[in-house]
CSV table of C-alpha atoms in Angstrom, one decimal:
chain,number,residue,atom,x,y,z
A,14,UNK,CA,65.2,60.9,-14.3
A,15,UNK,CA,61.6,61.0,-15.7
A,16,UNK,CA,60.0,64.3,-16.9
A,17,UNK,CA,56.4,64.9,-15.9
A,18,UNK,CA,55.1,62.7,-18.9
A,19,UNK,CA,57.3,59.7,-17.9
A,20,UNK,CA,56.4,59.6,-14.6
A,21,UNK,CA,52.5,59.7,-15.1
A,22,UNK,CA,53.6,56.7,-18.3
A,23,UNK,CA,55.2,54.6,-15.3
A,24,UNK,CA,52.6,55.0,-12.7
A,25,UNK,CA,49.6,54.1,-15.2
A,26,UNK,CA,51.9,51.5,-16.2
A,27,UNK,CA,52.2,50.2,-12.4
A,28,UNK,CA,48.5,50.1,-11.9
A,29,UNK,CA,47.5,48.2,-15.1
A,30,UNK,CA,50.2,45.6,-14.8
A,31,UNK,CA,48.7,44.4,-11.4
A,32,UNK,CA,47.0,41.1,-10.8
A,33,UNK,CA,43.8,42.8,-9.0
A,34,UNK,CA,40.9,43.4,-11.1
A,35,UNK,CA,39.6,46.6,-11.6
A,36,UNK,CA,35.8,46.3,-11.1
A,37,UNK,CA,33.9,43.1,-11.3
A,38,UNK,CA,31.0,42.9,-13.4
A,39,UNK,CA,27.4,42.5,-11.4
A,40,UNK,CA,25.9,41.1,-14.6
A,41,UNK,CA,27.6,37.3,-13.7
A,42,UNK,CA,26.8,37.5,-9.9
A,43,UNK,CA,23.0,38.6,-10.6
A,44,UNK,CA,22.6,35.7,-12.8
A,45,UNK,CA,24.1,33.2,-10.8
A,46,UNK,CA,22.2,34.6,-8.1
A,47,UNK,CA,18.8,33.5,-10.2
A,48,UNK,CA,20.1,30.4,-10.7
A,49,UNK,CA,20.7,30.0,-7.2
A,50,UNK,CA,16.8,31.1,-6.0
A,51,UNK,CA,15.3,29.0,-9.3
A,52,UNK,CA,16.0,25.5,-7.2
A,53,UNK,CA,12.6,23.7,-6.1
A,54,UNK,CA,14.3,23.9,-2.4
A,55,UNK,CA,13.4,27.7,-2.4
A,56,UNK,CA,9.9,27.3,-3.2
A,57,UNK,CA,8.3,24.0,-1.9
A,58,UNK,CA,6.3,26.8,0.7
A,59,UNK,CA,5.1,29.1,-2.2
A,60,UNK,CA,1.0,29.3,-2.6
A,61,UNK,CA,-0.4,27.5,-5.5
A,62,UNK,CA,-2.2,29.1,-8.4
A,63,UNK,CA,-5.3,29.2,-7.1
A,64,UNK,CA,-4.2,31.3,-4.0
A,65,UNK,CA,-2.1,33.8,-5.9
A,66,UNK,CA,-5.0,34.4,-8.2
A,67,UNK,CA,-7.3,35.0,-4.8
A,68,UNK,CA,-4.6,36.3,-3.5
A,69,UNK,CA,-4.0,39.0,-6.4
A,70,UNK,CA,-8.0,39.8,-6.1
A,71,UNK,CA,-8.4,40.4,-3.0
A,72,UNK,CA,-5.5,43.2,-3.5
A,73,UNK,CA,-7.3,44.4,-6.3
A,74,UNK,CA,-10.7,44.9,-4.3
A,75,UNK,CA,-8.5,46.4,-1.0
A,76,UNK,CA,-7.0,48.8,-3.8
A,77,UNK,CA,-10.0,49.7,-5.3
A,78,UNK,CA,-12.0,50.6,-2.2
A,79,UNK,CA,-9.1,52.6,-0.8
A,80,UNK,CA,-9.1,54.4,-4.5
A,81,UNK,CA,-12.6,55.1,-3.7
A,82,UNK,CA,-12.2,56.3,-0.5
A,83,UNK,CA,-9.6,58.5,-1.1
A,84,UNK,CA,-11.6,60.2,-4.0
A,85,UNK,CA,-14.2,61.2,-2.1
A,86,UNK,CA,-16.7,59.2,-3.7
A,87,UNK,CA,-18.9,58.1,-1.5
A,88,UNK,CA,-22.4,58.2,-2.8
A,89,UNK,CA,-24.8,55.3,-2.7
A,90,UNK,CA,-25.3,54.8,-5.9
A,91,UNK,CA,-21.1,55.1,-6.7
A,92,UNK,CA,-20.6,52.2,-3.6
A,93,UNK,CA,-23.6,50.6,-5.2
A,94,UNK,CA,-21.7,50.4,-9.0
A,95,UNK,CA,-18.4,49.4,-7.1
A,96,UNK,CA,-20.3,46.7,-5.1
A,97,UNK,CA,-22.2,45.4,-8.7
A,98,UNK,CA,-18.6,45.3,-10.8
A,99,UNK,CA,-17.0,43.6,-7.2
A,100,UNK,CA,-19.7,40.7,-7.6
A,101,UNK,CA,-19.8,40.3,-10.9
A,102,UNK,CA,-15.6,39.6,-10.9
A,103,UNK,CA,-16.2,37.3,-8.3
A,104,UNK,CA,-19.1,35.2,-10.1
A,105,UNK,CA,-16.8,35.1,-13.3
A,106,UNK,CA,-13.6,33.7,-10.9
A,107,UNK,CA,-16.2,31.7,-9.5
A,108,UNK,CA,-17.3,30.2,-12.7
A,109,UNK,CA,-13.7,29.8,-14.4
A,110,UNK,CA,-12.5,27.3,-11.3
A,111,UNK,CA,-15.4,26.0,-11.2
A,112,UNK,CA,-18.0,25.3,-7.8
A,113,UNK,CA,-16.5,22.8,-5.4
A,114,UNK,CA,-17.7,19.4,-5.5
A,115,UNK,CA,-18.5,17.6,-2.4
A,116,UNK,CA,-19.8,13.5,-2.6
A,117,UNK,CA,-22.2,13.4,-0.1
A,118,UNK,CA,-23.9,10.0,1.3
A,119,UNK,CA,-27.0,9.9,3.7
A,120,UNK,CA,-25.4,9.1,7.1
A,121,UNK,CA,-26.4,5.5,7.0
A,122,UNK,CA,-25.3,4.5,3.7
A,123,UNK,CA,-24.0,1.1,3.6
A,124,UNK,CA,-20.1,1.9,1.9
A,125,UNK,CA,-18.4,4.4,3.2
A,126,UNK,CA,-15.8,4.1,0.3
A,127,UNK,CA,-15.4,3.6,-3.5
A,128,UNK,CA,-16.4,0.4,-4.9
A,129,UNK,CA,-14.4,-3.2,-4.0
A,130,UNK,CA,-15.6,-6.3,-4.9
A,131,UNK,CA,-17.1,-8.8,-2.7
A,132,UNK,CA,-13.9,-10.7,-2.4
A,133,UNK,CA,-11.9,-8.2,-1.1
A,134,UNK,CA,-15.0,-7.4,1.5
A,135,UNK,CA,-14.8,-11.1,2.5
A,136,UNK,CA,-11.0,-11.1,2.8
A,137,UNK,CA,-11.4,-7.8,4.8
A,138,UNK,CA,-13.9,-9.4,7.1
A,139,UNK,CA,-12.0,-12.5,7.3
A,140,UNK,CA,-9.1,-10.6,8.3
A,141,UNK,CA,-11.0,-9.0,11.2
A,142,UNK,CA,-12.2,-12.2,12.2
A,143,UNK,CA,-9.0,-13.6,12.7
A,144,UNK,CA,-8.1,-10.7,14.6
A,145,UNK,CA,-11.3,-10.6,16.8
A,146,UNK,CA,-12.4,-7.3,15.8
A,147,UNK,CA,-15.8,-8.7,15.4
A,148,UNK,CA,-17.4,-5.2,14.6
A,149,UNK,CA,-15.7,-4.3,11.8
A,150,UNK,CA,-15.9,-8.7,10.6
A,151,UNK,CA,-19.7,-8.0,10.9
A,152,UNK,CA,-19.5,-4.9,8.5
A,153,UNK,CA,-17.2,-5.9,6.0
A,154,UNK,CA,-19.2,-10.1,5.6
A,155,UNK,CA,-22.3,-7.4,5.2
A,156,UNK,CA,-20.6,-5.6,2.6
A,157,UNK,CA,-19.7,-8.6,1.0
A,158,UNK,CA,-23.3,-10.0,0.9
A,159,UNK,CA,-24.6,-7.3,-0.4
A,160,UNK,CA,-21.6,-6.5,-3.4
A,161,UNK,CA,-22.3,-9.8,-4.2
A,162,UNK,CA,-25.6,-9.4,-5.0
A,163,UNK,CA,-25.0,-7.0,-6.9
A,164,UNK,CA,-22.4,-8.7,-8.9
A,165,UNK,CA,-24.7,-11.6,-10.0
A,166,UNK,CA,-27.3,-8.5,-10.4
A,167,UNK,CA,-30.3,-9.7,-8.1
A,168,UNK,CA,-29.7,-5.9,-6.8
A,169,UNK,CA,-28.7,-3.3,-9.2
A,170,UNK,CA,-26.0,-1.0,-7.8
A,171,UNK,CA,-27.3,2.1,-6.4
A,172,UNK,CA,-25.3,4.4,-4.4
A,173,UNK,CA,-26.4,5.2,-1.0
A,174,UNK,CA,-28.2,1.8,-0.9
A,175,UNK,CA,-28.4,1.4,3.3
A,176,UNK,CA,-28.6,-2.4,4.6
A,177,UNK,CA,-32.0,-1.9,5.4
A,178,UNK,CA,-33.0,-1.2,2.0
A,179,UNK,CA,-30.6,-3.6,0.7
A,180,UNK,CA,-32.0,-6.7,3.1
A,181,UNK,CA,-35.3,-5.5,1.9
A,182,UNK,CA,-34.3,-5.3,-1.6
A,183,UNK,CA,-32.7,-8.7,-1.9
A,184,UNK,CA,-35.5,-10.4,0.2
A,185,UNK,CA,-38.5,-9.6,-2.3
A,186,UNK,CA,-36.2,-11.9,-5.0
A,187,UNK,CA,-34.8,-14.0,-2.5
A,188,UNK,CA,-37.7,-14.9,0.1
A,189,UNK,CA,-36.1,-18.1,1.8
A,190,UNK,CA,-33.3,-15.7,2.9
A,191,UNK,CA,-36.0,-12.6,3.4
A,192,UNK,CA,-35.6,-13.6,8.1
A,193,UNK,CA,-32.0,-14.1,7.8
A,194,UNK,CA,-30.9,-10.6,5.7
A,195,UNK,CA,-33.7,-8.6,7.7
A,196,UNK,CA,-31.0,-10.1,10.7
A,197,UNK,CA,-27.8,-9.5,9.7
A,198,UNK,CA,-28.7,-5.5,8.4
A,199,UNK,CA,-30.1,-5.2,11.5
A,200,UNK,CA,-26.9,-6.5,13.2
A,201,UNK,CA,-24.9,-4.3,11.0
A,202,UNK,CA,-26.9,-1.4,11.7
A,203,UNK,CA,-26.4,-2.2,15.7
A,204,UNK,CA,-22.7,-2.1,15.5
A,205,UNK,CA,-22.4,0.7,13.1
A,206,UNK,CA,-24.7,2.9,14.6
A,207,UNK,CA,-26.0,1.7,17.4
A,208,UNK,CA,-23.4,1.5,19.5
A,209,UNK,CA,-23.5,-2.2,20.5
A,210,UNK,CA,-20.6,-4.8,20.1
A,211,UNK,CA,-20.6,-8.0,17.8
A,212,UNK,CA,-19.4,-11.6,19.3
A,213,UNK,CA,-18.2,-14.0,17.1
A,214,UNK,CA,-21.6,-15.8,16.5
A,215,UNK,CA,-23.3,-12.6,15.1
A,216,UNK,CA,-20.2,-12.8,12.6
A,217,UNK,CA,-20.6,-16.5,11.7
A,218,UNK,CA,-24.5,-16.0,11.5
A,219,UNK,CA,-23.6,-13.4,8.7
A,220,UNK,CA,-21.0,-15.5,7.2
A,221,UNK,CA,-23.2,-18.5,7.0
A,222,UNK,CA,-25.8,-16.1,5.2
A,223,UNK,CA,-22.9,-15.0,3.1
A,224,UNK,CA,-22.1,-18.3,1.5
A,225,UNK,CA,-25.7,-20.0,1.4
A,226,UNK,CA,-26.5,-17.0,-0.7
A,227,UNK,CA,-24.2,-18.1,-3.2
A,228,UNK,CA,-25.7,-20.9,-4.4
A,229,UNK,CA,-29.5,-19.4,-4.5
A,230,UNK,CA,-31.2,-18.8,-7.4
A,231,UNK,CA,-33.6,-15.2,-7.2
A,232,UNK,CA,-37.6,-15.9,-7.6
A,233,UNK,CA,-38.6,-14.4,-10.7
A,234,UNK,CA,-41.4,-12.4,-10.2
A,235,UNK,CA,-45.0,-13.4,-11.9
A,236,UNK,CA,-44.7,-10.6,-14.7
A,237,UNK,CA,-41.1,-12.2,-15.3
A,238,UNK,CA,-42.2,-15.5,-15.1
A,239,UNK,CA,-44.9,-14.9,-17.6
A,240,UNK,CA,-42.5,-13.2,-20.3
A,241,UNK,CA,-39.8,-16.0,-19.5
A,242,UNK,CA,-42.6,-18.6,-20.5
């Protein structure tokens, strides 16, 4: 028989010897538990910087107007304070990201995208061509005439340049082609904005222009001619 003392020795004896463990630690779990949330798969949805720092702002104006109201202070010249330090925050935010930037062109600027040689314009219009989309052939073979000018500098690149301007332009140093560019902007400016359809002689027309262009030489002007002499 066990006395009092053995019996208490057995039972702690019992409890300790059995395979079921006592109380887990929550310090393992919460850390796997980080890991777990960490993964990019939890936070592809999550604002950016920029919005939690708008975000975060906005709280802090809702806050301090509630603040305000609930202190009574109401006066003009206290909302007045609140409303200076409110727009001075927002100029400084404003100023640290910086103003948004937005390229404008005038409506009827003659690229519509970022610069591309005249090759790849020809190879675009070409393309078009082939396909019968005789609009766009027109645009791109008008692109092309006028990139090219550029590129063997009888126009100096300017952005915003329309095919009016660029036709007139090129005409003043290239006179014998003065008609047919005055032609093929105005056919480019039908299509574009005019709402009108090309055929496939308005596109050759252009394409002619295109490569007799090539082999002109620009008419120096009588001040040029002068200093070239």
């Amino acid at each position: 028989m066990f006395g009092t003392g053995g019996t208490a020795t057995a039972w702690l004896t019992a409890r300790t010897s059995d395979d079921i463990p006592m109380d887990t630690s929550r310090v393992p779990a919460r850390e796997a538990a980080e890991d777990e949330l960490s993964k990019p798969m939890y936070h592809e949805n999550d604002p950016n910087l920029l919005q939690r720092v708008m975000d975060r702002f906005w709280e802090w104006i809702g806050d301090l107007f509630n603040s305000v109201a609930g202190s009574g202070v109401t006066s003009p010249v206290g909302l007045a304070v609140i409303a200076l330090i409110v727009a001075a925050l927002g100029a400084a935010l404003w100023w640290r990201l910086g103003t948004p930037r937005r390229i404008t062109r005038p409506k009827d600027a003659l690229f519509e995208s970022g610069p591309r040689g005249a090759a790849e314009h020809r190879a675009n219009a070409e393309e078009h061509a082939a396909a019968e989309r005789w609009n766009q052939a027109v645009q791109e073979r008008m692109r092309a005439v006028v990139r090219s000018l550029e590129e063997r500098t009888v126009l100096d690149p300017r952005p915003g340049r329309t095919a009016d301007e660029a036709a007139a332009d090129a005409g003043r140093s290239l006179p014998e082609h003065a008609i047919a560019l005055r032609a093929a902007a105005r056919a480019f400016d039908d299509v574009t904005y005019g709402g009108r359809s090309a055929d496939r002689g308005t596109y050759l027309r252009l394409r002619e222009l295109d490569l007799g262009l090539e082999n002109s030489k620009p008419q120096l002007s009588g001040a040029t001619q002068g200093a070239a002499e």
